[in-house]
PDB file of C-alpha atoms in Angstrom:
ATOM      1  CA  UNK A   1       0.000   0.000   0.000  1.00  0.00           C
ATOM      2  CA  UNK A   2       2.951   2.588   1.094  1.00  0.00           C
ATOM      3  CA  UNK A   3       4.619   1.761  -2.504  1.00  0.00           C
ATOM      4  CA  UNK A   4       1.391   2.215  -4.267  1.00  0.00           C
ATOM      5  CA  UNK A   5       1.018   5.682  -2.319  1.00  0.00           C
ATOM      6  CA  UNK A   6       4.254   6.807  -3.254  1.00  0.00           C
ATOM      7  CA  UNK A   7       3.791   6.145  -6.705  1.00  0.00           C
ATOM      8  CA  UNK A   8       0.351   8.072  -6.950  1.00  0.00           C
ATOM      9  CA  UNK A   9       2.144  11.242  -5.364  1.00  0.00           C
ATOM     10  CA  UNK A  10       5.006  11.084  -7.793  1.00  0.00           C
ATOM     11  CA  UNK A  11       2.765  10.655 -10.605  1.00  0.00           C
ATOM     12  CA  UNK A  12       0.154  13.144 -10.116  1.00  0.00           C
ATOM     13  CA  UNK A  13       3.424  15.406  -8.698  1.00  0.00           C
ATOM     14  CA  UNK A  14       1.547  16.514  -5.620  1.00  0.00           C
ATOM     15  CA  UNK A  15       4.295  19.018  -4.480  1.00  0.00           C
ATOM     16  CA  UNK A  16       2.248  21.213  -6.523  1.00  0.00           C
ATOM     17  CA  UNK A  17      -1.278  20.521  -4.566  1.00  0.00           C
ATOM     18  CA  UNK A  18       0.923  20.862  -1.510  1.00  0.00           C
ATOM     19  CA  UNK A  19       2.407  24.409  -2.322  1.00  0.00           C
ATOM     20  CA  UNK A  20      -1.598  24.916  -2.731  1.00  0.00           C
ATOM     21  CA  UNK A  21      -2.576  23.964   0.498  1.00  0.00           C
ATOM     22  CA  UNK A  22       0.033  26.369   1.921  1.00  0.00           C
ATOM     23  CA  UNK A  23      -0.794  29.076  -0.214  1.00  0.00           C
ATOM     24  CA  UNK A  24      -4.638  28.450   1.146  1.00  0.00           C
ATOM     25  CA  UNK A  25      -3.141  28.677   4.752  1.00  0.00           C
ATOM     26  CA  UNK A  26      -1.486  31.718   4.016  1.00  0.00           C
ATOM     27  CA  UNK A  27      -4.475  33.367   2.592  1.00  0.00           C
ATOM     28  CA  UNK A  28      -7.059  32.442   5.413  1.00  0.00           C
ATOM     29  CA  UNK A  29      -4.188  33.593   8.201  1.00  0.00           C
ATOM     30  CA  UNK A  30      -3.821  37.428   5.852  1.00  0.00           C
ATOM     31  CA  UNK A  31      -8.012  37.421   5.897  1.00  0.00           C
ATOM     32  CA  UNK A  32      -8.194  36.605   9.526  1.00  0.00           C
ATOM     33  CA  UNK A  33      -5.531  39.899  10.717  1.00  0.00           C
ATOM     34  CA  UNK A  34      -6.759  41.870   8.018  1.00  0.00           C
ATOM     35  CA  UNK A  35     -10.161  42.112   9.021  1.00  0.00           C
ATOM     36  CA  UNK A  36      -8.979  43.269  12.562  1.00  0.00           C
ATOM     37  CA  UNK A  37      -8.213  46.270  10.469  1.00  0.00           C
ATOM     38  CA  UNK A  38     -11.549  47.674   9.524  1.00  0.00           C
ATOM     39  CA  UNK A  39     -13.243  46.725  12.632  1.00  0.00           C
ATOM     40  CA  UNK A  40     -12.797  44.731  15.797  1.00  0.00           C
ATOM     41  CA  UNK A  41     -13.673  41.349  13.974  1.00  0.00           C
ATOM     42  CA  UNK A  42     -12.982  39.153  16.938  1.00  0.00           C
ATOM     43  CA  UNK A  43     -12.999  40.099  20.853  1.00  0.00           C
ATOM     44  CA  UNK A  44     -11.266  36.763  22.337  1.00  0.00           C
ATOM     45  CA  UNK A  45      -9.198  33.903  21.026  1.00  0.00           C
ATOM     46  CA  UNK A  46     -12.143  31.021  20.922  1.00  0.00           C
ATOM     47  CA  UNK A  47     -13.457  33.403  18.126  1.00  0.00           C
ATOM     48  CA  UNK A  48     -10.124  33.172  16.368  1.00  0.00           C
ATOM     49  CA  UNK A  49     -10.018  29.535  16.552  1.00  0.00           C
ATOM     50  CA  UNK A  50     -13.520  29.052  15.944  1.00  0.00           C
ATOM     51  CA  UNK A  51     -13.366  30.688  12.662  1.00  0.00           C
ATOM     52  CA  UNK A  52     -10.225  29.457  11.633  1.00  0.00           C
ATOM     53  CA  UNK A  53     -11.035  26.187  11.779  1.00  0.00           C
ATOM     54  CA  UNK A  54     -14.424  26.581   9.871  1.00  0.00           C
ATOM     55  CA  UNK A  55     -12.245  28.566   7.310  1.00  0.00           C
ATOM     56  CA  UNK A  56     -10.079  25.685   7.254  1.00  0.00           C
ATOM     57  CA  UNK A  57     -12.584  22.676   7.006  1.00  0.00           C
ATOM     58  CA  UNK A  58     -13.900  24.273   4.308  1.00  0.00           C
ATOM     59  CA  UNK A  59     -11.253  25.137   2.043  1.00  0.00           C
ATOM     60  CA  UNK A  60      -9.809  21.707   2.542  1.00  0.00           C
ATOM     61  CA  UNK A  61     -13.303  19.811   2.049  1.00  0.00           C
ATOM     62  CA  UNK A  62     -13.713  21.612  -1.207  1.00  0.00           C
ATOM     63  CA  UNK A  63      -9.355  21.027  -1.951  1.00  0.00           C
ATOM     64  CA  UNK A  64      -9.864  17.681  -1.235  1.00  0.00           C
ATOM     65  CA  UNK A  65     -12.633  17.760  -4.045  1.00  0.00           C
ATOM     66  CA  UNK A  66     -10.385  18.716  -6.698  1.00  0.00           C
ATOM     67  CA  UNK A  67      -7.675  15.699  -5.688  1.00  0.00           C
ATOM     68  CA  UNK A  68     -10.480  13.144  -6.024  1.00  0.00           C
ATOM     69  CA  UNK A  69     -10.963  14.836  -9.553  1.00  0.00           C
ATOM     70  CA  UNK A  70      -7.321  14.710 -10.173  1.00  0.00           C
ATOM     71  CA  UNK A  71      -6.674  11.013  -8.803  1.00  0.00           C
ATOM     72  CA  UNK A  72      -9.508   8.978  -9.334  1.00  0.00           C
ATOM     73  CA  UNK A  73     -12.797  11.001 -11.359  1.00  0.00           C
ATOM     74  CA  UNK A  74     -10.156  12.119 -14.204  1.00  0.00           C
ATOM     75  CA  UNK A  75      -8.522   8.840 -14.774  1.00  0.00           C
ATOM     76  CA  UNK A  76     -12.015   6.995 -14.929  1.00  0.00           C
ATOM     77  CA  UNK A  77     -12.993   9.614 -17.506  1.00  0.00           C
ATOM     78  CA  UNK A  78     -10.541   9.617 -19.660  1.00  0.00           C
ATOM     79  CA  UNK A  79      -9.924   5.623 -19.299  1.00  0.00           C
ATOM     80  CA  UNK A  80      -6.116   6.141 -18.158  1.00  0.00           C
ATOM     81  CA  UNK A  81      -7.478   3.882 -15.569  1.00  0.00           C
ATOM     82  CA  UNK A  82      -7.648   1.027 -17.584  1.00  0.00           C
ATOM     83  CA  UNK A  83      -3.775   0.960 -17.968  1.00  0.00           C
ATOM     84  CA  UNK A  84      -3.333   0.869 -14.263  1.00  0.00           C
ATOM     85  CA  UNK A  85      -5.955  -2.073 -13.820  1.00  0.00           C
ATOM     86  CA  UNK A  86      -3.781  -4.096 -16.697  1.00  0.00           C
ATOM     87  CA  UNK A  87      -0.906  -4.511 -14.159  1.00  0.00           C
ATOM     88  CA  UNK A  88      -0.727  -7.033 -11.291  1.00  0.00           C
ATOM     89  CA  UNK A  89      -1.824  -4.936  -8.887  1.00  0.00           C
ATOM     90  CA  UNK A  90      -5.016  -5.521  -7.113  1.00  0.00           C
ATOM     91  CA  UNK A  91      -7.569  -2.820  -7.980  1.00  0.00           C
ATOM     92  CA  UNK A  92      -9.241  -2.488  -4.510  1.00  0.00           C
ATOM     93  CA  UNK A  93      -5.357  -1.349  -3.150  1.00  0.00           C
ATOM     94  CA  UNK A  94      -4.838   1.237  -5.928  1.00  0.00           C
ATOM     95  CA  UNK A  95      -7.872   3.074  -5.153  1.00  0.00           C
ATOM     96  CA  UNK A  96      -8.021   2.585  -1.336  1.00  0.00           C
ATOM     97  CA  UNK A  97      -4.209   4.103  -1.539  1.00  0.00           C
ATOM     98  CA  UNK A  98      -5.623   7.075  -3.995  1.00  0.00           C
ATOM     99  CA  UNK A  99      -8.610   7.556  -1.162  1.00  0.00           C
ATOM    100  CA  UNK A 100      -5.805   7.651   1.561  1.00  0.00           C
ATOM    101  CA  UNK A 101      -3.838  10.102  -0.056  1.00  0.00           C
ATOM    102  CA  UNK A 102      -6.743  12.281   0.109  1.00  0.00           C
ATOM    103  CA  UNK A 103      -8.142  11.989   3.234  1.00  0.00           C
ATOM    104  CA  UNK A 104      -4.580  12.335   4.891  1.00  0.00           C
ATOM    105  CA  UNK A 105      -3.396  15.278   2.931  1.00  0.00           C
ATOM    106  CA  UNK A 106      -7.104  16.816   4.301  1.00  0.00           C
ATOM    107  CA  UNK A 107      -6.463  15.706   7.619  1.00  0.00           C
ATOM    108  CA  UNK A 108      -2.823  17.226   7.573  1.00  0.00           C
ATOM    109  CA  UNK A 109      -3.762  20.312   5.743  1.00  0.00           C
ATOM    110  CA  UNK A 110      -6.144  21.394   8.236  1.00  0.00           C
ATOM    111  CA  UNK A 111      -4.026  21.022  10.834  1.00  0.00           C
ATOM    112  CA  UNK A 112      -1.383  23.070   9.370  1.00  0.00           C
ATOM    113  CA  UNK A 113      -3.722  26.024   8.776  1.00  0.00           C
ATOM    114  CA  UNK A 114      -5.294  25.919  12.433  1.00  0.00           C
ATOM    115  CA  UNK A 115      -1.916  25.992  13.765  1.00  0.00           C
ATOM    116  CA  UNK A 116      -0.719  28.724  11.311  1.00  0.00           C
ATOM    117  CA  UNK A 117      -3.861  31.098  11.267  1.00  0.00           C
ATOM    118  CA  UNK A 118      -3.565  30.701  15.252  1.00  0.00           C
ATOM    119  CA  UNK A 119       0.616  31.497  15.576  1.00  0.00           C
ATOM    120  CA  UNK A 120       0.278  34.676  13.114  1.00  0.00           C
ATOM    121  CA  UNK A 121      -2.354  35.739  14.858  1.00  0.00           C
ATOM    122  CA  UNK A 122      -0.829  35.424  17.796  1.00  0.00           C
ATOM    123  CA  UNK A 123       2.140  37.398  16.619  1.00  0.00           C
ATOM    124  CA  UNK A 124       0.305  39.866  14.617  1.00  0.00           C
ATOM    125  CA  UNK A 125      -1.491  40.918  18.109  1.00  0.00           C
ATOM    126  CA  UNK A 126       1.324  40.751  19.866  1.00  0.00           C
ATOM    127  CA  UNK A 127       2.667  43.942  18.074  1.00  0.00           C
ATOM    128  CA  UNK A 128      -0.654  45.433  16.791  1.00  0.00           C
ATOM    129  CA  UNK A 129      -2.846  44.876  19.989  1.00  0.00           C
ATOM    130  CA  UNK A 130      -5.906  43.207  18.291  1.00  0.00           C
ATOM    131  CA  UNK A 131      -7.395  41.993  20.860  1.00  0.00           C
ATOM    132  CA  UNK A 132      -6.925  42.052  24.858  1.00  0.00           C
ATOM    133  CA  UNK A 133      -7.415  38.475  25.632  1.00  0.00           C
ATOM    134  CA  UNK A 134      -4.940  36.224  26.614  1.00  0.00           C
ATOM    135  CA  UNK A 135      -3.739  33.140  24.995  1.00  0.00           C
ATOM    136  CA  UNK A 136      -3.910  29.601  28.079  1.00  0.00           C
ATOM    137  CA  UNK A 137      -2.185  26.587  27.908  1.00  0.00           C
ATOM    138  CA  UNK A 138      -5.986  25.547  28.759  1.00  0.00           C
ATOM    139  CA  UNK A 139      -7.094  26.994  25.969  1.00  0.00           C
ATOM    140  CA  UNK A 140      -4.784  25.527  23.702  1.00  0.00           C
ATOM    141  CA  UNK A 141      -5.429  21.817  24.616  1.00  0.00           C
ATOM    142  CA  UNK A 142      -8.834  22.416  24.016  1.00  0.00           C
ATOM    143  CA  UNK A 143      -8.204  23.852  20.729  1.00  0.00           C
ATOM    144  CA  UNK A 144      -5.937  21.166  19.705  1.00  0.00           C
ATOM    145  CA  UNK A 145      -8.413  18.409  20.796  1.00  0.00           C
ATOM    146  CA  UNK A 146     -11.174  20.253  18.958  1.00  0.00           C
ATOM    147  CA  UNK A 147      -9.203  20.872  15.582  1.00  0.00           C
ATOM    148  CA  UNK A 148      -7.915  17.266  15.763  1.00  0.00           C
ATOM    149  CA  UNK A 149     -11.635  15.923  16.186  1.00  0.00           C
ATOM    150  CA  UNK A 150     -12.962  18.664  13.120  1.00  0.00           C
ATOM    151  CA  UNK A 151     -10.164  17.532  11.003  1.00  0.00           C
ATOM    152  CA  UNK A 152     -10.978  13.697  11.167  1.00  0.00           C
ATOM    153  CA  UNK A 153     -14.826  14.594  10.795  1.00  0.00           C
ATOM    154  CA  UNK A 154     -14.134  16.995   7.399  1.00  0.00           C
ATOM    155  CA  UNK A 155     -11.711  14.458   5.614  1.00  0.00           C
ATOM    156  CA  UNK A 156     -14.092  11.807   5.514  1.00  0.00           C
ATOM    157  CA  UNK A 157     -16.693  14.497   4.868  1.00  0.00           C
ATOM    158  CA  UNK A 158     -14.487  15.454   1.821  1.00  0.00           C
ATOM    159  CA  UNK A 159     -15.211  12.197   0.372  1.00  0.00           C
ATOM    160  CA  UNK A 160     -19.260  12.611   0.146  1.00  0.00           C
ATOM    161  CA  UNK A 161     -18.268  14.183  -3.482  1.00  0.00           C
ATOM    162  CA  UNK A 162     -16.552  10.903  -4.724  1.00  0.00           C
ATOM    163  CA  UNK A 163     -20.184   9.469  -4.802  1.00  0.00           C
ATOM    164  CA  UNK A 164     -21.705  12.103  -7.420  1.00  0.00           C
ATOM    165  CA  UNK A 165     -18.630  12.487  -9.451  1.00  0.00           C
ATOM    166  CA  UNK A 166     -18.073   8.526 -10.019  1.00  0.00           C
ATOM    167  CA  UNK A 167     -21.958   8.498 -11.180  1.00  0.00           C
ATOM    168  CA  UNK A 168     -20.797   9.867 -14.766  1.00  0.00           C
ATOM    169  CA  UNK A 169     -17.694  10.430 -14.178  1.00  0.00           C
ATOM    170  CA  UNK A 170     -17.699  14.161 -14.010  1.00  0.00           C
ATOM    171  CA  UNK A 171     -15.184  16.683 -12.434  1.00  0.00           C
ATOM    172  CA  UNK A 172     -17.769  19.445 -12.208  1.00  0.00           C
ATOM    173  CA  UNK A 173     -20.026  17.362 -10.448  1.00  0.00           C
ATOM    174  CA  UNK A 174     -17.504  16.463  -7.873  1.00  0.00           C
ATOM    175  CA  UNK A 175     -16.735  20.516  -6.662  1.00  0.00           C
ATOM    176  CA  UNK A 176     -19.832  21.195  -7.098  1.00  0.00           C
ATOM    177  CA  UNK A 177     -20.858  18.804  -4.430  1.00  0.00           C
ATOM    178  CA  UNK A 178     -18.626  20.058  -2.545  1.00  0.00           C
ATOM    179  CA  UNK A 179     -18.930  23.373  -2.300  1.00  0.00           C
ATOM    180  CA  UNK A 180     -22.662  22.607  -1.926  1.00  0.00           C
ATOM    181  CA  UNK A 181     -22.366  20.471   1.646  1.00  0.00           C
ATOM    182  CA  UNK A 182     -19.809  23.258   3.049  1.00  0.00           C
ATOM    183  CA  UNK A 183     -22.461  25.890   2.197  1.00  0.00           C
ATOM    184  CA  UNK A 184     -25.236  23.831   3.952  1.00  0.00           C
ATOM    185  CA  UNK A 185     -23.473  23.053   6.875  1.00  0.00           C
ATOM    186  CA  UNK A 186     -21.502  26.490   7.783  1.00  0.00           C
ATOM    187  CA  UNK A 187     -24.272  28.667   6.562  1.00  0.00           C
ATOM    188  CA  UNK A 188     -25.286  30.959   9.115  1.00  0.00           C
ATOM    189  CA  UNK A 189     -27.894  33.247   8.076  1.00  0.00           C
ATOM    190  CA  UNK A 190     -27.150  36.346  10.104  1.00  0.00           C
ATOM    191  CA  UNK A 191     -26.821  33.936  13.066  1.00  0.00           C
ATOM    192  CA  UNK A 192     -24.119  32.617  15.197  1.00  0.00           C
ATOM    193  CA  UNK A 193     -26.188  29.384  14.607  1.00  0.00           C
ATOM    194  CA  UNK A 194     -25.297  26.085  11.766  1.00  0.00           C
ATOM    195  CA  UNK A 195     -25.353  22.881  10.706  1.00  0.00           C
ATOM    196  CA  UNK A 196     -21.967  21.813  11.822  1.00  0.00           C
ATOM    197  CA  UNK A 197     -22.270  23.480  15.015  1.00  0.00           C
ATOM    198  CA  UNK A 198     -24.785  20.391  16.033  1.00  0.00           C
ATOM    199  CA  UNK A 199     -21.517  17.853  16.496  1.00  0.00           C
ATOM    200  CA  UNK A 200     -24.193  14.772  15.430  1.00  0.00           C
ATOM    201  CA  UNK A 201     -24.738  16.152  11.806  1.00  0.00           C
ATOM    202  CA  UNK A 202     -21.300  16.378  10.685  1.00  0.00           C
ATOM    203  CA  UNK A 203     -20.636  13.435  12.372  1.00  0.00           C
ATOM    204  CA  UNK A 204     -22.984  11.187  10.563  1.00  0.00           C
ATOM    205  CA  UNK A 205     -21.839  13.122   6.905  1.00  0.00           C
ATOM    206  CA  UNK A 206     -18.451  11.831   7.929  1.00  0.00           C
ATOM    207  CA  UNK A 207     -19.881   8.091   8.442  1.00  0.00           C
ATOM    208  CA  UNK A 208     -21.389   8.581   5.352  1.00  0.00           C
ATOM    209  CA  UNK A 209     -18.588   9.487   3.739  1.00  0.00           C
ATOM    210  CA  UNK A 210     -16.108   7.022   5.191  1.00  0.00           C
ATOM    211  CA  UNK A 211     -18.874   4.102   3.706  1.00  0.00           C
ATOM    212  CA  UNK A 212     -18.940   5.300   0.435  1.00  0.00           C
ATOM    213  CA  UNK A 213     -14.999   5.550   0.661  1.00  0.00           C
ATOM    214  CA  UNK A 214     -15.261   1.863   1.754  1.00  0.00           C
ATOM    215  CA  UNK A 215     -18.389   0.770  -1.030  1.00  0.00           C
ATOM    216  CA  UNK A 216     -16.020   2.700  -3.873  1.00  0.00           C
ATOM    217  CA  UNK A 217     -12.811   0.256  -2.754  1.00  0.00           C
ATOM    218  CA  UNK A 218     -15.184  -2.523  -2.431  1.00  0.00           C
ATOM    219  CA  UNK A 219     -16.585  -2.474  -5.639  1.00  0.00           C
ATOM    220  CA  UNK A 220     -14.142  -1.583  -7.503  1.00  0.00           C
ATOM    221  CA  UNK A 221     -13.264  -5.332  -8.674  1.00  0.00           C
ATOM    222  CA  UNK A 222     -17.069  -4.657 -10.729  1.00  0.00           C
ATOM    223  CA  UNK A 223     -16.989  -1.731 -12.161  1.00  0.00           C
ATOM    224  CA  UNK A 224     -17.159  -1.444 -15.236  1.00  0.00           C
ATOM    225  CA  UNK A 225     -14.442   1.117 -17.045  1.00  0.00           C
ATOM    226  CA  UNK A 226     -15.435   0.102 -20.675  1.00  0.00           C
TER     227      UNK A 226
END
């Protein structure tokens, strides 16, 4: 499985998705400061990490998107797949490595964001005086438990999309779906209120998510790529 991973990354070269996913980072850590400047967007730290997390679950869901286009919806569309499938190599590993690719580089991703929207931040108020709260070791465990917990529950939510874009085999299909669940579950409408503030709706997406990652791997051996 690790040699089958290792080929995927070298073959779609994923440095370039990875330069990406810090060049996402970067941009939700520059809106988070520079909306301090316009008006006092956030009063404590929990609103900091609150939003920079959502920020970060959904740019990643809707990332991950675009690497299940790239590894998997693509190659079934334009048949490349069928190469792949004429080596020894069982099919069910190929695309359960292709799956893990994306659900750790979502997992990862999100973590690195968390951590690097909540350290500029940090030093950004330090010198411009943002905010007046202070910054617990308390406060940090939590946060760390809670973005760990968030990050497991959005990449297998990332992987609700692979089910409409393997229907027909479209790339459209598969952001679109994803931008769609993000929307449903972090919209707001004027209210502190959502979706994936009720921990048991996001939850169940996930299971969802982590069954149709499981039904694609399973059925794999029977699909037909004709």
């Amino acid at each position: 499985m690790l040699k089958l991973i290792k080929l995927e990354l070298a073959k779609h070269k994923i440095r370039g998705n990875i330069l990406g996913g810090f060049i996402a980072s970067f941009a939700i850590l520059a809106f988070i400061i520079l909306v301090n400047f316009d008006d006092e967007a956030f009063v404590s730290y929990k609103e900091v990490m609150l939003v920079s997390n959502t920020f970060a679950s959904i740019t990643f869901t809707i990332f991950a998107a675009t690497l299940l286009s790239k590894f998997i919806i693509d190659e079934f569309k334009s048949k490349t797949i069928t190469v792949l499938f004429m080596y020894p190599i069982s099919r069910k590993k190929l695309i359960a490595a292709k799956i893990t690719i994306v659900l750790v580089f979502t997992f990862l991703f999100i973590l690195v964001s968390n951590a690097l929207s909540l350290t500029g931040f940090y030093i950004a108020n330090h010198y411009l005086d943002f905010i007046q709260d202070e910054l617990t070791i308390t406060m940090l465990r939590e946060h760390v438990i809670r973005t760990i917990a968030s990050a497991v529950i959005a990449s297998f939510i990332s992987l609700v999309p692979l089910y409409f874009g393997m229907r027909k085999y479209s790339i459209p299909t598969t952001i679109v779906s994803a931008i769609v669940i993000t929307s449903i579950l972090n919209s707001s409408s004027g209210t502190d209120f959502n979706l994936s503030s009720i921990v048991y709706i996001p939850a169940t997406i996930a299971i969802i998510g982590a069954l149709i990652g499981y039904r694609t791997v399973r059925d794999i051996d029977h699909k037909d790529i004709t």
